[in-house]
Amino acid sequence: EAGVTQFPSHSVIEKGQTVTLRCDPISGHDNLYWYRRVMGKEIKFLLHFVKESKQDESGMPNNRFLAERTGGTYSTLKVQPAELEDSGVYFCASSQDQVLQETQYFGPGTRLLVL
Amino acid sequence: AQSVTQPDIHITVSEGASLELRCNYSYGATPYLFWYVQSPGQGLQLLLKYFSGDTLVQGIKGFEAEFKRSQSSFNLRKPSVHWSDAAEYFCAVGLMDTGRRALTFGSGTRLQVQP
């Protein structure tokens, strides 16, 4: 079974540009999460999808970030326009059931550097 | 708000030595507790988790963790470290009584293993 995949693995862009990150969850997982780790600090939650619906977007930092999950399969996270402080590692995770005792399975992350 | 503290940013141990990584959490109720590991170039891999029941939890790769309610701790242990255990380790908390799925992570402990 394939794990969570993320694309690209690395991205270097200039301040003011747009970047789109993609996450493909484990097949059959309805729950999809985005997290990020900025500058070696703790990993922080951004948002949670259940299928195509945003269940919890309390961690989204501002309106420069837009997450979508059309069709309830893969998800994209767009940063527009990117700022220097957006640099970090963006992780995606997925889980199967609507049960609190679920396990979130993480992808390898996308390393974003904004210059 | 809940928080997770990993007081050791960096730990170096000799191969074959025992290991204990500390994790303390702050939360009003009993949380779900997780330890994840990130090896270089890899995603976050779940080592073990605690939801309820026996407070000593066994995980993969020979790791175990003990939940101590009185100390609000969930320390990770391994009796004999292997060179392949060099990685970054993250403690995380999930909330049982809110219905939210977001995990709260500590800032991580980077483990170096000396030959």
CSV table of N, CA, C and O in Angstrom, one decimal, chain A residues 4 10 22 27 35 39 49 52 59 66-67 69 72-73 85 92 94 98-99 102 105 115:
chain,number,residue,atom,x,y,z
A,4,VAL,N,1.5,8.2,2.1
A,4,VAL,CA,1.1,9.6,1.7
A,4,VAL,C,2.3,10.1,0.9
A,4,VAL,O,3.4,10.0,1.3
A,10,HIS,N,11.0,19.6,-2.8
A,10,HIS,CA,11.6,20.9,-2.4
A,10,HIS,C,11.1,22.0,-3.4
A,10,HIS,O,10.8,21.7,-4.6
A,22,ARG,N,1.2,19.8,-3.3
A,22,ARG,CA,0.2,18.8,-3.5
A,22,ARG,C,0.4,17.7,-2.5
A,22,ARG,O,1.6,17.3,-2.2
A,27,SER,N,-4.9,5.8,-0.2
A,27,SER,CA,-6.1,5.5,-0.8
A,27,SER,C,-7.2,5.1,0.2
A,27,SER,O,-6.9,4.2,1.1
A,35,TYR,N,0.1,20.2,8.0
A,35,TYR,CA,0.9,20.7,9.1
A,35,TYR,C,2.1,21.4,8.5
A,35,TYR,O,2.4,21.2,7.4
A,39,MET,N,11.2,26.9,10.6
A,39,MET,CA,12.5,27.2,11.2
A,39,MET,C,12.9,26.3,12.4
A,39,MET,O,13.3,26.8,13.4
A,49,PHE,N,-9.3,18.2,6.5
A,49,PHE,CA,-10.4,17.9,5.6
A,49,PHE,C,-11.0,16.6,5.9
A,49,PHE,O,-10.3,15.6,6.3
A,52,GLU,N,-14.1,16.2,1.0
A,52,GLU,CA,-13.8,17.5,0.3
A,52,GLU,C,-14.1,18.7,1.2
A,52,GLU,O,-13.9,19.8,0.9
A,59,GLY,N,-5.9,26.5,12.1
A,59,GLY,CA,-4.4,26.7,12.1
A,59,GLY,C,-3.9,27.5,10.9
A,59,GLY,O,-2.7,27.8,10.9
A,66,LEU,N,-4.4,29.0,0.8
A,66,LEU,CA,-5.6,28.4,0.3
A,66,LEU,C,-5.5,26.9,0.1
A,66,LEU,O,-4.6,26.5,-0.6
A,67,ALA,N,-6.3,26.2,0.8
A,67,ALA,CA,-6.2,24.7,0.7
A,67,ALA,C,-7.5,24.2,0.0
A,67,ALA,O,-8.6,24.7,0.3
A,69,ARG,N,-9.5,20.5,-1.7
A,69,ARG,CA,-9.5,19.1,-1.8
A,69,ARG,C,-10.7,18.7,-2.7
A,69,ARG,O,-11.7,18.1,-2.2
A,72,GLY,N,-12.4,15.1,-3.0
A,72,GLY,CA,-12.1,14.3,-1.8
A,72,GLY,C,-10.9,13.4,-1.9
A,72,GLY,O,-10.8,12.5,-1.1
A,73,THR,N,-10.1,13.6,-2.9
A,73,THR,CA,-8.9,12.7,-3.1
A,73,THR,C,-7.7,13.5,-2.7
A,73,THR,O,-7.4,13.8,-1.5
A,85,GLU,N,8.6,34.5,5.8
A,85,GLU,CA,8.2,33.7,7.0
A,85,GLU,C,7.5,32.4,6.7
A,85,GLU,O,7.2,31.6,7.6
A,92,CYS,N,1.9,16.7,5.0
A,92,CYS,CA,0.5,16.3,4.9
A,92,CYS,C,0.4,14.9,5.6
A,92,CYS,O,1.3,14.1,5.7
A,94,SER,N,-2.8,11.7,6.5
A,94,SER,CA,-4.1,11.2,6.3
A,94,SER,C,-4.5,10.1,7.3
A,94,SER,O,-3.6,9.5,7.9
A,98,GLN,N,-13.4,8.1,11.0
A,98,GLN,CA,-13.9,9.3,11.9
A,98,GLN,C,-14.0,8.8,13.3
A,98,GLN,O,-15.0,8.9,14.0
A,99,VAL,N,-12.9,8.3,13.8
A,99,VAL,CA,-12.8,7.8,15.2
A,99,VAL,C,-11.6,8.5,15.8
A,99,VAL,O,-10.6,8.6,15.2
A,102,GLU,N,-7.8,7.2,15.9
A,102,GLU,CA,-7.2,7.0,14.6
A,102,GLU,C,-5.7,7.4,14.6
A,102,GLU,O,-5.3,8.1,15.5
A,105,TYR,N,-1.1,9.2,9.3
A,105,TYR,CA,0.1,8.8,8.6
A,105,TYR,C,0.6,10.0,7.8
A,105,TYR,O,-0.1,10.6,7.0
A,115,LEU,N,12.8,33.2,-0.8
A,115,LEU,CA,14.0,34.1,-0.8
A,115,LEU,C,13.6,35.6,-1.0
A,115,LEU,O,12.5,35.8,-1.6
